[in-house]
mmCIF file of C-alpha atoms and ligand atoms in Angstrom:
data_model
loop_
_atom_site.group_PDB
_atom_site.id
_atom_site.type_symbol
_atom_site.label_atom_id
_atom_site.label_comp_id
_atom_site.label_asym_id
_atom_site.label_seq_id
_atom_site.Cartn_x
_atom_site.Cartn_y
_atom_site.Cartn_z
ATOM 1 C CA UNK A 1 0.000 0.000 0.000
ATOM 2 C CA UNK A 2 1.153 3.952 -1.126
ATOM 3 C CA UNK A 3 1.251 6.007 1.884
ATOM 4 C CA UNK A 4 0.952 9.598 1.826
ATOM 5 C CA UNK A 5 2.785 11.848 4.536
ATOM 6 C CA UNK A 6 2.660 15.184 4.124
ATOM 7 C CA UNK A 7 5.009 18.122 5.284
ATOM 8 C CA UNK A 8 3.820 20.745 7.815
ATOM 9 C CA UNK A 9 7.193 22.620 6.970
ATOM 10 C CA UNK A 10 4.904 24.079 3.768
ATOM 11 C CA UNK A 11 1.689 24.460 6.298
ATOM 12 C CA UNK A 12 0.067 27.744 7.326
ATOM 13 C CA UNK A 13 1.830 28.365 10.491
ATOM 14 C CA UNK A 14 -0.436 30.940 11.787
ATOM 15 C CA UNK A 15 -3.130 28.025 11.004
ATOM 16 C CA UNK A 16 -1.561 25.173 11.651
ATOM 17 C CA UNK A 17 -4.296 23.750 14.050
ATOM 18 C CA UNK A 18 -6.887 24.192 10.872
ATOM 19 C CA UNK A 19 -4.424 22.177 8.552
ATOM 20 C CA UNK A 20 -3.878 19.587 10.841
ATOM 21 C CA UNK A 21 -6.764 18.648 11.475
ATOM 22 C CA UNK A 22 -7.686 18.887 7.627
ATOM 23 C CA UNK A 23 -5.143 16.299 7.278
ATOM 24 C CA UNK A 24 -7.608 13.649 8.789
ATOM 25 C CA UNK A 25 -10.011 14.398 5.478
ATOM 26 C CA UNK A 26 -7.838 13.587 2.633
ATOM 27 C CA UNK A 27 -6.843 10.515 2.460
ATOM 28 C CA UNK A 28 -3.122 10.635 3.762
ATOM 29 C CA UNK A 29 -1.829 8.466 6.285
ATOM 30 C CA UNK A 30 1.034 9.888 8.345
ATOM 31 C CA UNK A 31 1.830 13.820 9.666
ATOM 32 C CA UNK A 32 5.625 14.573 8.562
ATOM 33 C CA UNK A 33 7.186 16.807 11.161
ATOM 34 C CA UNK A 34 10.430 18.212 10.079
ATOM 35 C CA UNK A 35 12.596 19.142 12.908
ATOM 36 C CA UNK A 36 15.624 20.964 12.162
ATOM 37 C CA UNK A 37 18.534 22.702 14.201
ATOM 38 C CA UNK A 38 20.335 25.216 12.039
ATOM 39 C CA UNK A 39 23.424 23.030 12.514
ATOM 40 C CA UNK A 40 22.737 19.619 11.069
ATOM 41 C CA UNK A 41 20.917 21.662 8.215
ATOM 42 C CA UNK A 42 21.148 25.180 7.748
ATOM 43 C CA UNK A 43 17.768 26.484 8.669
ATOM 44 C CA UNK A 44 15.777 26.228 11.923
ATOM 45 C CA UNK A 45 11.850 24.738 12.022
ATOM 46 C CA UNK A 46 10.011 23.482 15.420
ATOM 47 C CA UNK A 47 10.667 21.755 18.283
ATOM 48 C CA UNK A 48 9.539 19.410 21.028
ATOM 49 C CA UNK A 49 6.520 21.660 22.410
ATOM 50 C CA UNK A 50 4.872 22.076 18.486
ATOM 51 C CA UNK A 51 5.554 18.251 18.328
ATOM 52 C CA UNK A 52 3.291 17.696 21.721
ATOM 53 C CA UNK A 53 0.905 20.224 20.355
ATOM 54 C CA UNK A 54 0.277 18.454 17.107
ATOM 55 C CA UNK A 55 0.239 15.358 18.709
ATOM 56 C CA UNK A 56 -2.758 16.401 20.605
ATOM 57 C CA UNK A 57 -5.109 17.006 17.410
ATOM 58 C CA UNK A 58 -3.272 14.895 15.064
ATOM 59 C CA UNK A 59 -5.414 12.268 13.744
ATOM 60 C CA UNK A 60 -2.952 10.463 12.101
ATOM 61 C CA UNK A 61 0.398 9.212 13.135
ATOM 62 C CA UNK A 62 2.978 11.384 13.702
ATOM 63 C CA UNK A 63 6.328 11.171 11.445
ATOM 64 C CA UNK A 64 9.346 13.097 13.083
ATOM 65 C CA UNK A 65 11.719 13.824 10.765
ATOM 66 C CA UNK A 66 14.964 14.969 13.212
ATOM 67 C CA UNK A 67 17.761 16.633 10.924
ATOM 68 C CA UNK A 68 19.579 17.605 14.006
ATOM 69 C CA UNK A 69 23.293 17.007 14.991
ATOM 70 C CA UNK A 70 23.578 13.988 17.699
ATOM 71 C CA UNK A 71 20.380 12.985 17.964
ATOM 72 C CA UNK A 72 19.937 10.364 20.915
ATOM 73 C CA UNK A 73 19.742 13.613 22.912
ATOM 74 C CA UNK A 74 16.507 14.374 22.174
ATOM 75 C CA UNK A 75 15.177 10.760 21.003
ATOM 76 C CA UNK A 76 13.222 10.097 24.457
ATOM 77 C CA UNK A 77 11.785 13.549 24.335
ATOM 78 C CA UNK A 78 10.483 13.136 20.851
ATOM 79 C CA UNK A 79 8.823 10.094 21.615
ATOM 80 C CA UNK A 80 7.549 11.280 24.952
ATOM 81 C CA UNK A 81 5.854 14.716 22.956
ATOM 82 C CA UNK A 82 4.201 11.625 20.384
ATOM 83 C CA UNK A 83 6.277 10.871 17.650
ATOM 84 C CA UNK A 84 5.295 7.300 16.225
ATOM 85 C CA UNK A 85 7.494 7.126 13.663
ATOM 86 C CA UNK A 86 11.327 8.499 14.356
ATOM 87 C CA UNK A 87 13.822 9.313 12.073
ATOM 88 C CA UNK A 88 17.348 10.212 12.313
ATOM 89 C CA UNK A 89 20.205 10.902 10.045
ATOM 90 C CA UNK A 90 23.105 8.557 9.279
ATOM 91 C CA UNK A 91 25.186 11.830 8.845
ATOM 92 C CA UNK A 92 24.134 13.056 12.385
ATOM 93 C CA UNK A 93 26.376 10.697 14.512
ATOM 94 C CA UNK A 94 29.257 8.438 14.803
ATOM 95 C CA UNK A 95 27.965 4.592 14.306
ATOM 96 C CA UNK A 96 27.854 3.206 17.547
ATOM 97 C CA UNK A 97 25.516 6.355 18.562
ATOM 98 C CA UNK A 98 23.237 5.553 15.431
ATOM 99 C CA UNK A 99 22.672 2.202 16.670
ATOM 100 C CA UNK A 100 22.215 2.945 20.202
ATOM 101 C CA UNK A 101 19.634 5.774 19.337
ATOM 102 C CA UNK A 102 18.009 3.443 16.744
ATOM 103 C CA UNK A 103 17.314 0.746 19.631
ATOM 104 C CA UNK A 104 16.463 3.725 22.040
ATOM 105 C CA UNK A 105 13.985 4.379 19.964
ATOM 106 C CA UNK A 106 12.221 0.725 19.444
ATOM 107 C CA UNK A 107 12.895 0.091 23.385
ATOM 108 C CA UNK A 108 10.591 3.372 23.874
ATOM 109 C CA UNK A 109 7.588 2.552 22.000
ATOM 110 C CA UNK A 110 8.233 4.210 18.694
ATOM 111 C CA UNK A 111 9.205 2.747 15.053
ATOM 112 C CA UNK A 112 12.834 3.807 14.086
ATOM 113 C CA UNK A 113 14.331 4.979 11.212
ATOM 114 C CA UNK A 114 17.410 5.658 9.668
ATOM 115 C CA UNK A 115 18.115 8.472 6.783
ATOM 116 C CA UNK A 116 20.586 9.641 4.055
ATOM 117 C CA UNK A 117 21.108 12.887 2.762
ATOM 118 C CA UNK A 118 21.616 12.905 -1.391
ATOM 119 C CA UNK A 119 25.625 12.564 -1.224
ATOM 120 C CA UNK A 120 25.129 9.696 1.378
ATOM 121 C CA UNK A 121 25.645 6.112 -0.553
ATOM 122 C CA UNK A 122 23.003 3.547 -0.243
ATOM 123 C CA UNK A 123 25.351 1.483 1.508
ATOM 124 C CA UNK A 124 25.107 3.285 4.155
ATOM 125 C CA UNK A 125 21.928 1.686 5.756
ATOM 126 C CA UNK A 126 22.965 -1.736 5.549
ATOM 127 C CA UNK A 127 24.564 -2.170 8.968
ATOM 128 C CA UNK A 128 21.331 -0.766 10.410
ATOM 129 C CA UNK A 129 18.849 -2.080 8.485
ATOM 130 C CA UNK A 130 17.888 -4.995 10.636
ATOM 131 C CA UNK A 131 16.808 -2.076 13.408
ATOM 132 C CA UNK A 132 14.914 -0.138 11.569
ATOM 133 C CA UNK A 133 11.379 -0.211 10.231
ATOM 134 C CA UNK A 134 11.692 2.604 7.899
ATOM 135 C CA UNK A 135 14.898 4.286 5.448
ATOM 136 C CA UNK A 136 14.010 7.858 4.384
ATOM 137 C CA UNK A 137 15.843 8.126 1.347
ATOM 138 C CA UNK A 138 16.655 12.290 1.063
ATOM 139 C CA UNK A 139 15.141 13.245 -2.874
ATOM 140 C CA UNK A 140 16.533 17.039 -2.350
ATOM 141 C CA UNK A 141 19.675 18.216 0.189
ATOM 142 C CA UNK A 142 17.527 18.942 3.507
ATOM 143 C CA UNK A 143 16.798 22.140 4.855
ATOM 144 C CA UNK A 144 13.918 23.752 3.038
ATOM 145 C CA UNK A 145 10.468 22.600 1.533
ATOM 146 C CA UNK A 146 9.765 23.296 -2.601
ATOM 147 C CA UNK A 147 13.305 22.293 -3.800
ATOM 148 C CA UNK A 148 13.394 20.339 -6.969
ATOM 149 C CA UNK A 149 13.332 16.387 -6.722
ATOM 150 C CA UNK A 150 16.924 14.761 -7.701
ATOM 151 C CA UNK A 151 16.253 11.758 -9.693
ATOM 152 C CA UNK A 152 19.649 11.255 -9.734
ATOM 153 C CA UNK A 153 18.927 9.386 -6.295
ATOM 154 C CA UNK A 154 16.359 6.354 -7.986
ATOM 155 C CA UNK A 155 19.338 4.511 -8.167
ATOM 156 C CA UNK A 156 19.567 4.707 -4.731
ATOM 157 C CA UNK A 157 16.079 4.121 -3.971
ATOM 158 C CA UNK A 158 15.887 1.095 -5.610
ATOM 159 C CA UNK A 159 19.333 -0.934 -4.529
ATOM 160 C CA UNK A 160 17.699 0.117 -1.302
ATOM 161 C CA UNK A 161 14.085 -1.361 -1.950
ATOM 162 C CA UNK A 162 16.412 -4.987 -2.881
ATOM 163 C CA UNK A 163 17.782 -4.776 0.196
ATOM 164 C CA UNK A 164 14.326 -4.138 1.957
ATOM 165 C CA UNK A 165 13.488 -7.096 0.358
ATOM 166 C CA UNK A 166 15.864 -9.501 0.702
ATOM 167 C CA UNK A 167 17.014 -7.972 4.418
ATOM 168 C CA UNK A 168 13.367 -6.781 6.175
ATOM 169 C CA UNK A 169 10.751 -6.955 3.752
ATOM 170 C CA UNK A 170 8.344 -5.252 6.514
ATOM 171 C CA UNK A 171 10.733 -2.536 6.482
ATOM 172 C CA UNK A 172 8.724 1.112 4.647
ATOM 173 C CA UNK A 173 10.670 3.115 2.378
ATOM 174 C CA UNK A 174 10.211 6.443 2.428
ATOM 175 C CA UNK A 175 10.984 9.309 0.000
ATOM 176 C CA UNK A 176 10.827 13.304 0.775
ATOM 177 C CA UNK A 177 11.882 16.275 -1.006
ATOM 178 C CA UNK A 178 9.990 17.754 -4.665
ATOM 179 C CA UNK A 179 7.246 14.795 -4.421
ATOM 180 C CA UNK A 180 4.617 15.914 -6.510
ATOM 181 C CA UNK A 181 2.368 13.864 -9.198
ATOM 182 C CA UNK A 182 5.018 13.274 -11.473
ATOM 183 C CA UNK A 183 8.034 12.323 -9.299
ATOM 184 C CA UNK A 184 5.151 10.108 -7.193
ATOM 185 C CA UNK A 185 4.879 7.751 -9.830
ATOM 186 C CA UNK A 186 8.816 7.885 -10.600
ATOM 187 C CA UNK A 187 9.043 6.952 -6.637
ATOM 188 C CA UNK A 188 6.169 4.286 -6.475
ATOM 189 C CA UNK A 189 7.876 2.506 -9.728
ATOM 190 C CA UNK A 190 11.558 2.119 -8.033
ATOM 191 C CA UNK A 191 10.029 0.857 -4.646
ATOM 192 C CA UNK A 192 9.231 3.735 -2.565
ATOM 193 C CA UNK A 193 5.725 3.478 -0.134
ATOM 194 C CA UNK A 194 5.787 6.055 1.651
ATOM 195 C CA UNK A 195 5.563 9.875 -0.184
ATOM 196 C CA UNK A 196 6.333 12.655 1.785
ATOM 197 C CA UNK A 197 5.110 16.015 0.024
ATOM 198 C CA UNK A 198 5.271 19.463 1.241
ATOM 199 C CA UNK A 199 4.823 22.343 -0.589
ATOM 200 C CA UNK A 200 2.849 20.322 -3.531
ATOM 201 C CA UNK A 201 0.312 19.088 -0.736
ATOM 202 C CA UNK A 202 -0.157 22.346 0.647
ATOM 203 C CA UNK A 203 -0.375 24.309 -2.857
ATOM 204 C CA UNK A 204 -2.897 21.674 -4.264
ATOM 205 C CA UNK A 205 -6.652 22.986 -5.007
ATOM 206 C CA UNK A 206 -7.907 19.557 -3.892
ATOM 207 C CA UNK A 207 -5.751 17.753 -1.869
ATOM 208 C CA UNK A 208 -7.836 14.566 -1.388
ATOM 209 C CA UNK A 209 -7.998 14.574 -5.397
ATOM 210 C CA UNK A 210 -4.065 15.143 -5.155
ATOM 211 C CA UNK A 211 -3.424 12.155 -2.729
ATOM 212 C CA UNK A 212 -5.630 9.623 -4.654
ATOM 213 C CA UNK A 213 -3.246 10.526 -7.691
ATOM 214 C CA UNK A 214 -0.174 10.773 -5.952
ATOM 215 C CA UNK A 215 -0.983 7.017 -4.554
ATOM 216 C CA UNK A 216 -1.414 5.616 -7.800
ATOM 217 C CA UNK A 217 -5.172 5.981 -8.850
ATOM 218 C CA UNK A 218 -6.089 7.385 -12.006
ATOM 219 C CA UNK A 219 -4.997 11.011 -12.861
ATOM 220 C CA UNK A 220 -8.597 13.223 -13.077
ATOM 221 C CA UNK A 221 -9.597 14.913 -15.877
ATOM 222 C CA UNK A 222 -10.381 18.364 -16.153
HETATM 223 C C1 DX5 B 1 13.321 19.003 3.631
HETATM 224 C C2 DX5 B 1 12.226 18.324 4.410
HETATM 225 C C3 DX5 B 1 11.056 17.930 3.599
HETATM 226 C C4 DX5 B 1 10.347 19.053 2.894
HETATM 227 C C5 DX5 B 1 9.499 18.494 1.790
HETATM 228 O O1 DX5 B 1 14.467 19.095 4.405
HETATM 229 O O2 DX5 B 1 12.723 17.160 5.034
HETATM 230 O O3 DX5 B 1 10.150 17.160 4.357
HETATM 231 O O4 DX5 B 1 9.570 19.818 3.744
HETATM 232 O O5 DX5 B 1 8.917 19.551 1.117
HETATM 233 P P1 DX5 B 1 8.679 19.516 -0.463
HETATM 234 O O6 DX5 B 1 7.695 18.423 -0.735
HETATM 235 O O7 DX5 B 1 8.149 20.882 -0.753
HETATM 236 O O8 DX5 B 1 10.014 19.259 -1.120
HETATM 237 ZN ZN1 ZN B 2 11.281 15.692 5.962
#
C-alpha cells in the first residue's frame, strides 16, 4: 500500500491547528514533522513543544523527521511529545551512537528509522537495516520545503528497496523532497511506499484529489 505523509514545513503556520486537522479528510496516512537545528541543516523549524501540540489534534500518526546534529539527545523527548514514527540521520552521529539511538527508539515505543542525505551512498543503511522499520531516502539536500526532486537518487532508492526485500521486507521506504504527481509515480515505480510532500500538498486545489493521484489511482480529468 502507497502512503501519503505530508510536510507541515509548507503548512500555514499561523493556522496550523486548521491544517492539521484537515489532514484527517484527505486521504493521507502519516503527519511529517520536520525538525531541524540550524546546525545539522542550515535552517531552523520546530521543536519538542509544536511536536506535543500536534500530537494532541493529530489524527494520524505522527512522522518526526529529526535533521539535528547527535540525535539520541533528544530521542526520548520526541517520543515522549508523540512521535510514532522516528527518524534520524546517518550523517548526524558516529555509528555506535546511530545504533544505540536506533534501539532507544524501538525500546521506547516508537518505530525507528534511519536516513541519508543525497551525497550519502546507499550502503550506508545496511549495517542498520535490521533495526529499523523505515529508510528515508533524502530526494533534495535537507533544509527547506519546494526544492526540486533529484532523480539522480532512484538509483539509490531502488538498490535500497532490494535490500528491503531480501534484508526486512516489513521494512517502509520512504521518499521526501519535490514529491509531486510526477516524481510520485517515478518513486512508487523504483520501490518507494511512503511519499512525503510538502509544498505540492499544501499548494494543491484539492488535496484529497491530489493524494488519490499521488498514490497511484487514475490522474482526473479536467
Ligand atoms: C526538507 C524536508 C522535507 C520538505 C518536503 O528538508 O525534510 O520534508 O519539507 O517539502 P517539499 O515536498 O516541498 O520538497
Ligand atoms: Zn522531511
Amino acid at each position: 500500500m502507497i502512503k501519503v505523509a505530508p510536510s507541515i514545513l509548507s503548512a500555514d503556520f499561523v493556522n496550523l491547528e486548521h491544517d492539521v486537522r484537515s489532514l484527517g479528510k484527505t486521504g493521507v496516512d502519516y503527519v511529517h514533522v520536520d525538525v531541524m537545528d540550524g546546525n545539522f541543516v542550515p535552517n531552523i523549524t520546530v521543536g519538542i513543544p509544536v511536536v506535543a501540540a500536534i500530537k494532541r489534534i493529530s489524527p494520524l500518526p505522527l512522522d518526526v523527521h529529526l535533521m539535528i546534529e547527535r540525535p539520541i539527545r533528544y530521542v526520548s523527548q520526541f517520543i515522549r511529545a508523540g512521535a510514532d514514527l522516528l527518524t534520524i540521520h546517518v550523517e548526524a552521529d558516529t555509528a555506535e551512537q546511530t545504533r544505540r539511538a536506533l534501539e532507544q527508539i524501538r525500546a521506547l515505543g516508537a518505530h525507528p528509522s534511519l536516513s541519508l542525505k543525497p551525497g550519502t551512498p546507499a550502503e550506508a543503511v545496511l549495517p542498520y537495516l535490521p533495526l529499523c522499520d523505515m529508510i528515508l531516502v533524502m530526494t533534495v539536500e535537507p533544509g527547506f520545503g519546494g526544492q526540486r526532486f533529484m532523480s539522480d537518487m532512484i538509483p539509490k532508492l531502488k538498490a535500497i528497496r532490494g535490500w528491503i526485500d531480501e534484508i526486512k521486507p516489513d521494512c517502509e521506504l520512504e521518499v521526501d523532497g519535490g514529491v509531486n504527481i510526477q516524481t510520485a509515480s517515478i518513486c512508487r515505480e523504483n520501490g518507494a511506499n511512503v511519499l512525503v510532500t510538502g509544498s505540492a500538498y499544501f499548494h494543491s486545489p484539492a488535496p484529497s484529489a491530489f493524494v488519490r493521484t499521488v498514490k497511484g489511482g487514475l490522474v482526473a480529468r479536467s
